[in-house]
């Protein structure tokens, strides 16, 4: 048995959190889409796909480790926002929470001397650093631009290649 019951349960919970993040980012993307901000919308649809991929990485690990996959109920995402800043702030808060969740999983893997789990979780730890940094950057831009300046944020994101995969990246998701 490669997974203790406790670690297996915690991984199942994380599958739920990652699918939850995916749904939340779909809701945020739709909010931007409705507001005629297509680049921000594409950016969040893309984030939603990445979160689904994170969930699937955990699913694969649980299955490969001969654990029991039990996906928990996923809470409904929030769909209404008063501003772009509020939506991006929610995303950053979410990423910070996920970082704590991944850290807690790593603490458990270390405590159990589960080196395979540690190896899998290392990838998520690096990923969280990248996701928090890019979300913080986006929040800074949106905050500075204010509602009236969101089109400038859109042009900047488009120039930087965010908000839409370039050709070749599109297939990798
Ligand atoms: Fe999978 Fe952005 O946390």
mmCIF file of C-alpha atoms and ligand atoms in Angstrom:
data_model
loop_
_atom_site.group_PDB
_atom_site.id
_atom_site.type_symbol
_atom_site.label_atom_id
_atom_site.label_comp_id
_atom_site.label_asym_id
_atom_site.label_seq_id
_atom_site.Cartn_x
_atom_site.Cartn_y
_atom_site.Cartn_z
ATOM 1 C CA UNK A 1 0.000 0.000 0.000
ATOM 2 C CA UNK A 2 1.668 3.200 -1.197
ATOM 3 C CA UNK A 3 -0.814 5.527 0.485
ATOM 4 C CA UNK A 4 -1.920 5.639 4.108
ATOM 5 C CA UNK A 5 -5.660 6.066 4.606
ATOM 6 C CA UNK A 6 -5.027 9.614 5.881
ATOM 7 C CA UNK A 7 -2.956 10.629 2.881
ATOM 8 C CA UNK A 8 -5.434 8.979 0.514
ATOM 9 C CA UNK A 9 -8.292 10.968 2.095
ATOM 10 C CA UNK A 10 -6.338 14.219 1.959
ATOM 11 C CA UNK A 11 -5.519 13.620 -1.723
ATOM 12 C CA UNK A 12 -9.185 12.975 -2.480
ATOM 13 C CA UNK A 13 -10.030 16.286 -0.800
ATOM 14 C CA UNK A 14 -7.409 17.987 -2.964
ATOM 15 C CA UNK A 15 -8.953 16.532 -6.114
ATOM 16 C CA UNK A 16 -12.137 18.318 -5.021
ATOM 17 C CA UNK A 17 -10.282 21.591 -4.387
ATOM 18 C CA UNK A 18 -8.649 21.502 -7.817
ATOM 19 C CA UNK A 19 -11.935 20.779 -9.606
ATOM 20 C CA UNK A 20 -13.474 23.538 -7.455
ATOM 21 C CA UNK A 21 -10.769 25.952 -8.659
ATOM 22 C CA UNK A 22 -11.518 24.939 -12.227
ATOM 23 C CA UNK A 23 -15.222 25.744 -11.788
ATOM 24 C CA UNK A 24 -14.414 29.033 -10.058
ATOM 25 C CA UNK A 25 -12.183 30.103 -12.932
ATOM 26 C CA UNK A 26 -14.862 29.180 -15.479
ATOM 27 C CA UNK A 27 -17.272 31.444 -13.548
ATOM 28 C CA UNK A 28 -14.721 34.278 -13.505
ATOM 29 C CA UNK A 29 -13.964 33.802 -17.217
ATOM 30 C CA UNK A 30 -17.684 34.009 -17.978
ATOM 31 C CA UNK A 31 -17.913 37.212 -15.922
ATOM 32 C CA UNK A 32 -15.159 38.788 -18.076
ATOM 33 C CA UNK A 33 -16.712 37.378 -21.247
ATOM 34 C CA UNK A 34 -20.037 39.015 -20.387
ATOM 35 C CA UNK A 35 -18.195 42.257 -19.719
ATOM 36 C CA UNK A 36 -16.656 42.214 -23.217
ATOM 37 C CA UNK A 37 -13.133 41.602 -21.957
ATOM 38 C CA UNK A 38 -12.147 38.670 -24.181
ATOM 39 C CA UNK A 39 -8.459 38.470 -23.274
ATOM 40 C CA UNK A 40 -9.146 38.291 -19.538
ATOM 41 C CA UNK A 41 -11.891 35.772 -20.313
ATOM 42 C CA UNK A 42 -9.500 33.582 -22.321
ATOM 43 C CA UNK A 43 -6.885 33.848 -19.574
ATOM 44 C CA UNK A 44 -9.332 32.510 -16.972
ATOM 45 C CA UNK A 45 -10.753 29.810 -19.260
ATOM 46 C CA UNK A 46 -7.163 28.698 -19.690
ATOM 47 C CA UNK A 47 -6.606 28.765 -15.913
ATOM 48 C CA UNK A 48 -9.729 26.626 -15.547
ATOM 49 C CA UNK A 49 -8.224 24.025 -17.884
ATOM 50 C CA UNK A 50 -4.981 24.070 -15.905
ATOM 51 C CA UNK A 51 -6.863 23.456 -12.653
ATOM 52 C CA UNK A 52 -8.657 20.516 -14.223
ATOM 53 C CA UNK A 53 -5.247 19.169 -15.233
ATOM 54 C CA UNK A 54 -4.091 19.562 -11.619
ATOM 55 C CA UNK A 55 -7.102 17.559 -10.438
ATOM 56 C CA UNK A 56 -6.295 14.871 -13.009
ATOM 57 C CA UNK A 57 -2.651 14.700 -11.873
ATOM 58 C CA UNK A 58 -3.892 13.912 -8.362
ATOM 59 C CA UNK A 59 -6.396 11.392 -9.745
ATOM 60 C CA UNK A 60 -3.620 9.656 -11.672
ATOM 61 C CA UNK A 61 -1.385 9.550 -8.614
ATOM 62 C CA UNK A 62 -4.135 8.055 -6.428
ATOM 63 C CA UNK A 63 -4.900 5.412 -9.062
ATOM 64 C CA UNK A 64 -1.222 4.656 -9.788
ATOM 65 C CA UNK A 65 -0.572 4.301 -6.052
ATOM 66 C CA UNK A 66 -3.435 1.805 -5.791
ATOM 67 C CA UNK A 67 -5.434 4.147 -3.602
ATOM 68 C CA UNK A 68 -9.176 4.645 -3.521
ATOM 69 C CA UNK A 69 -10.460 7.548 -5.560
ATOM 70 C CA UNK A 70 -13.477 9.225 -3.936
ATOM 71 C CA UNK A 71 -14.185 12.637 -5.446
ATOM 72 C CA UNK A 72 -15.963 14.830 -2.884
ATOM 73 C CA UNK A 73 -18.901 17.129 -3.621
ATOM 74 C CA UNK A 74 -17.693 20.310 -5.292
ATOM 75 C CA UNK A 75 -19.202 23.505 -3.876
ATOM 76 C CA UNK A 76 -20.843 25.872 -6.353
ATOM 77 C CA UNK A 77 -18.427 28.580 -7.472
ATOM 78 C CA UNK A 78 -19.149 32.245 -6.967
ATOM 79 C CA UNK A 79 -20.551 33.813 -10.136
ATOM 80 C CA UNK A 80 -21.273 37.440 -9.237
ATOM 81 C CA UNK A 81 -18.569 40.056 -8.799
ATOM 82 C CA UNK A 82 -18.762 43.784 -8.257
ATOM 83 C CA UNK A 83 -15.551 44.498 -10.169
ATOM 84 C CA UNK A 84 -12.678 42.919 -12.060
ATOM 85 C CA UNK A 85 -10.490 43.600 -9.050
ATOM 86 C CA UNK A 86 -12.805 41.616 -6.804
ATOM 87 C CA UNK A 87 -12.748 38.654 -9.210
ATOM 88 C CA UNK A 88 -8.940 38.645 -9.470
ATOM 89 C CA UNK A 89 -8.556 39.121 -5.700
ATOM 90 C CA UNK A 90 -10.751 36.057 -5.163
ATOM 91 C CA UNK A 91 -8.460 34.127 -7.528
ATOM 92 C CA UNK A 92 -5.337 35.192 -5.655
ATOM 93 C CA UNK A 93 -6.924 34.287 -2.308
ATOM 94 C CA UNK A 94 -7.844 30.925 -3.791
ATOM 95 C CA UNK A 95 -4.280 30.280 -4.963
ATOM 96 C CA UNK A 96 -2.932 31.186 -1.507
ATOM 97 C CA UNK A 97 -5.338 28.718 0.076
ATOM 98 C CA UNK A 98 -4.322 25.999 -2.380
ATOM 99 C CA UNK A 99 -0.675 26.642 -1.521
ATOM 100 C CA UNK A 100 -1.476 26.002 2.148
ATOM 101 C CA UNK A 101 -3.343 22.823 1.174
ATOM 102 C CA UNK A 102 -0.391 21.548 -0.869
ATOM 103 C CA UNK A 103 1.990 22.424 1.973
ATOM 104 C CA UNK A 104 -0.181 20.439 4.380
ATOM 105 C CA UNK A 105 -0.115 17.465 1.996
ATOM 106 C CA UNK A 106 3.674 17.731 1.819
ATOM 107 C CA UNK A 107 3.905 17.926 5.647
ATOM 108 C CA UNK A 108 1.944 14.693 5.829
ATOM 109 C CA UNK A 109 4.034 12.978 3.137
ATOM 110 C CA UNK A 110 7.221 13.968 5.006
ATOM 111 C CA UNK A 111 5.805 12.783 8.323
ATOM 112 C CA UNK A 112 4.945 9.431 6.740
ATOM 113 C CA UNK A 113 8.300 9.181 4.924
ATOM 114 C CA UNK A 114 6.316 8.773 1.715
ATOM 115 C CA UNK A 115 8.971 9.704 -0.828
ATOM 116 C CA UNK A 116 6.839 8.956 -3.863
ATOM 117 C CA UNK A 117 4.163 11.367 -2.642
ATOM 118 C CA UNK A 118 6.832 13.943 -1.862
ATOM 119 C CA UNK A 119 8.128 13.675 -5.393
ATOM 120 C CA UNK A 120 4.644 14.190 -6.864
ATOM 121 C CA UNK A 121 3.953 17.119 -4.542
ATOM 122 C CA UNK A 122 7.226 18.894 -5.411
ATOM 123 C CA UNK A 123 5.765 19.663 -8.845
ATOM 124 C CA UNK A 124 2.695 21.267 -7.242
ATOM 125 C CA UNK A 125 4.825 23.369 -4.910
ATOM 126 C CA UNK A 126 6.718 24.920 -7.833
ATOM 127 C CA UNK A 127 3.462 25.367 -9.738
ATOM 128 C CA UNK A 128 1.878 27.230 -6.820
ATOM 129 C CA UNK A 129 4.768 29.679 -6.661
ATOM 130 C CA UNK A 130 4.281 30.449 -10.348
ATOM 131 C CA UNK A 131 0.493 30.731 -10.060
ATOM 132 C CA UNK A 132 0.584 33.019 -7.023
ATOM 133 C CA UNK A 133 3.199 35.256 -8.642
ATOM 134 C CA UNK A 134 1.282 35.621 -11.907
ATOM 135 C CA UNK A 135 -2.044 36.200 -10.123
ATOM 136 C CA UNK A 136 -0.430 38.842 -7.914
ATOM 137 C CA UNK A 137 0.934 40.568 -11.002
ATOM 138 C CA UNK A 138 -2.487 40.509 -12.647
ATOM 139 C CA UNK A 139 -4.142 41.883 -9.508
ATOM 140 C CA UNK A 140 -1.618 44.728 -9.415
ATOM 141 C CA UNK A 141 -2.382 45.612 -13.035
ATOM 142 C CA UNK A 142 -6.150 45.435 -12.620
ATOM 143 C CA UNK A 143 -6.018 47.483 -9.425
ATOM 144 C CA UNK A 144 -3.835 50.157 -10.994
ATOM 145 C CA UNK A 145 -5.921 50.321 -14.175
ATOM 146 C CA UNK A 146 -9.277 50.592 -12.407
ATOM 147 C CA UNK A 147 -12.483 49.679 -14.233
ATOM 148 C CA UNK A 148 -11.914 52.396 -16.850
ATOM 149 C CA UNK A 149 -8.471 51.057 -17.731
ATOM 150 C CA UNK A 150 -9.286 47.383 -18.227
ATOM 151 C CA UNK A 151 -8.880 47.625 -21.987
ATOM 152 C CA UNK A 152 -5.249 48.634 -21.390
ATOM 153 C CA UNK A 153 -4.818 45.524 -19.241
ATOM 154 C CA UNK A 154 -6.305 43.522 -22.107
ATOM 155 C CA UNK A 155 -3.837 44.942 -24.629
ATOM 156 C CA UNK A 156 -0.954 44.312 -22.253
ATOM 157 C CA UNK A 157 -2.010 40.697 -21.655
ATOM 158 C CA UNK A 158 -2.435 40.160 -25.391
ATOM 159 C CA UNK A 159 1.032 41.603 -26.065
ATOM 160 C CA UNK A 160 2.573 39.381 -23.392
ATOM 161 C CA UNK A 161 0.869 36.350 -24.910
ATOM 162 C CA UNK A 162 -1.359 35.804 -21.877
ATOM 163 C CA UNK A 163 -5.043 35.197 -22.259
ATOM 164 C CA UNK A 164 -4.645 32.821 -25.115
ATOM 165 C CA UNK A 165 -2.279 30.034 -25.962
ATOM 166 C CA UNK A 166 0.027 30.710 -28.849
ATOM 167 C CA UNK A 167 -0.053 28.190 -31.654
ATOM 168 C CA UNK A 168 1.544 24.966 -30.547
ATOM 169 C CA UNK A 169 0.681 25.552 -26.894
ATOM 170 C CA UNK A 170 -2.994 25.239 -27.689
ATOM 171 C CA UNK A 171 -2.867 21.469 -27.917
ATOM 172 C CA UNK A 172 -1.118 21.050 -24.571
ATOM 173 C CA UNK A 173 -3.804 22.965 -22.732
HETATM 174 FE FE1 LIG B 1 -4.207 23.988 -8.812
HETATM 175 FE FE2 LIG B 1 -3.955 26.986 -9.016
HETATM 176 O O1 LIG B 1 -4.028 25.523 -7.937
#
